[in-house]
Amino acid sequence: MSAPARVLVVDDSPTMRGLITAVLSSDPEVSVIGQAGDALEAREAIKRLNPDVVTLDIEMPNMNGLDFLEKIMTLRPMPVIMVSTMTHRGAEATLAALEIGAFDCVGKPGPGEPRPFGDLAEKVKAAARTQRQFSQPAAAVTPPPSVADFRVGRKIVAIGSSTGGVEALIAVLQKFPANCPPTVITQHMPPTFTKSFAERLNRLCAPVVQEATDGARLEIGKIYLAPGGERHLQVSGGSAPCCRLVDRAPVNGHRPSVDVLFDSVAELAGRNAVGVILTGMGRDGAAGLLKMRHAGARTLGQNEKTCVVYGMPRVAHELGAVEQQLPLTAIGEEILKLTAARKEGTE
């Protein structure tokens, strides 16, 4: 048995520190080696204890979590899981933290939450196992092709991602021109975060990015992000495809689930689709991507070296669902190659 993941818990609330410590200590593969109430205490504790993982509150006295995270990533890069309030302000800050380099995020529980921090221990263990180079500088963003340079075909693009997906999706979608193929995305994310993430992507990318709504028509130049929470995103509609938000039990422990999205794209579009599976814990999306490939779709997977967590892409690759494994920097351009209209017409 490998050594337990060693965690430092940083939060200005003694109650929250105690709750996080209790949740993590219930897992024998996690060891809470210290607590800190602010960034100054945390800095000394990191030097003294050398934890494998830090859980970090965003709103703290003396120095907020975002500023402290930037210092960690500059001076002593290591896996950090952000703990945030489930508010619009908290979502915006958390998304900024994920772009800076935080491993993942969890929401602070509300009153009467039955399983507070339910998957935090799994995220901590995944963070401790990761071989990601946190000090690795971000690649320069190349401008997307112009509308005039890209002739879109008739394909639909479906993308699934989880841990590490914020950075990965930004890297992929910033390669898309304003007239990109209709694109549907399921990213595992707390309910209140997806609207803020869609707004952030819309500011950063050339196409229109929006949180998917039930009945929204799939259109060229638009990207639809599954809302977190109570429903799954599917596509349907035959010759006039649209988004559908459906009430179903969680699949692979997730709602929305990547498998549910990919299954619907396989049935609706068949060979007129491209499926992409990016970084993430677990296996959600692997079976659905295999179904897409069997239906004639082109399928891509992020390679191990560039994944924050090589979980979902690994399972998909082992199942034979992935036609090509590519580094993150190449995926956006490959999607455009596969969805561009042929010279003699569209496909």
CSV table of C-alpha atoms in Angstrom, one decimal, residues 68-80 97 100-103 132 134-136:
chain,number,residue,atom,x,y,z
A,68,PHE,CA,-1.4,33.1,-2.3
A,69,LEU,CA,-2.0,30.6,-5.1
A,70,GLU,CA,0.0,32.7,-7.5
A,71,LYS,CA,2.9,32.8,-5.0
A,72,ILE,CA,2.7,29.0,-4.6
A,73,MET,CA,2.8,28.4,-8.3
A,74,THR,CA,5.7,30.8,-8.8
A,75,LEU,CA,7.9,29.8,-5.8
A,76,ARG,CA,6.9,26.3,-4.9
A,77,PRO,CA,4.6,24.7,-7.4
A,78,MET,CA,2.4,21.9,-6.0
A,79,PRO,CA,-1.1,20.5,-6.3
A,80,VAL,CA,-3.7,22.9,-4.7
A,97,ALA,CA,-7.6,30.0,-9.7
A,100,ILE,CA,-3.5,30.0,-12.6
A,101,GLY,CA,-2.9,26.4,-12.0
A,102,ALA,CA,-5.0,25.0,-9.2
A,103,PHE,CA,-5.6,21.3,-9.5
A,132,ARG,CA,1.9,17.2,-13.7
A,134,PHE,CA,3.1,22.6,-12.1
A,135,SER,CA,6.0,24.9,-12.9
A,136,GLN,CA,5.6,24.3,-16.6
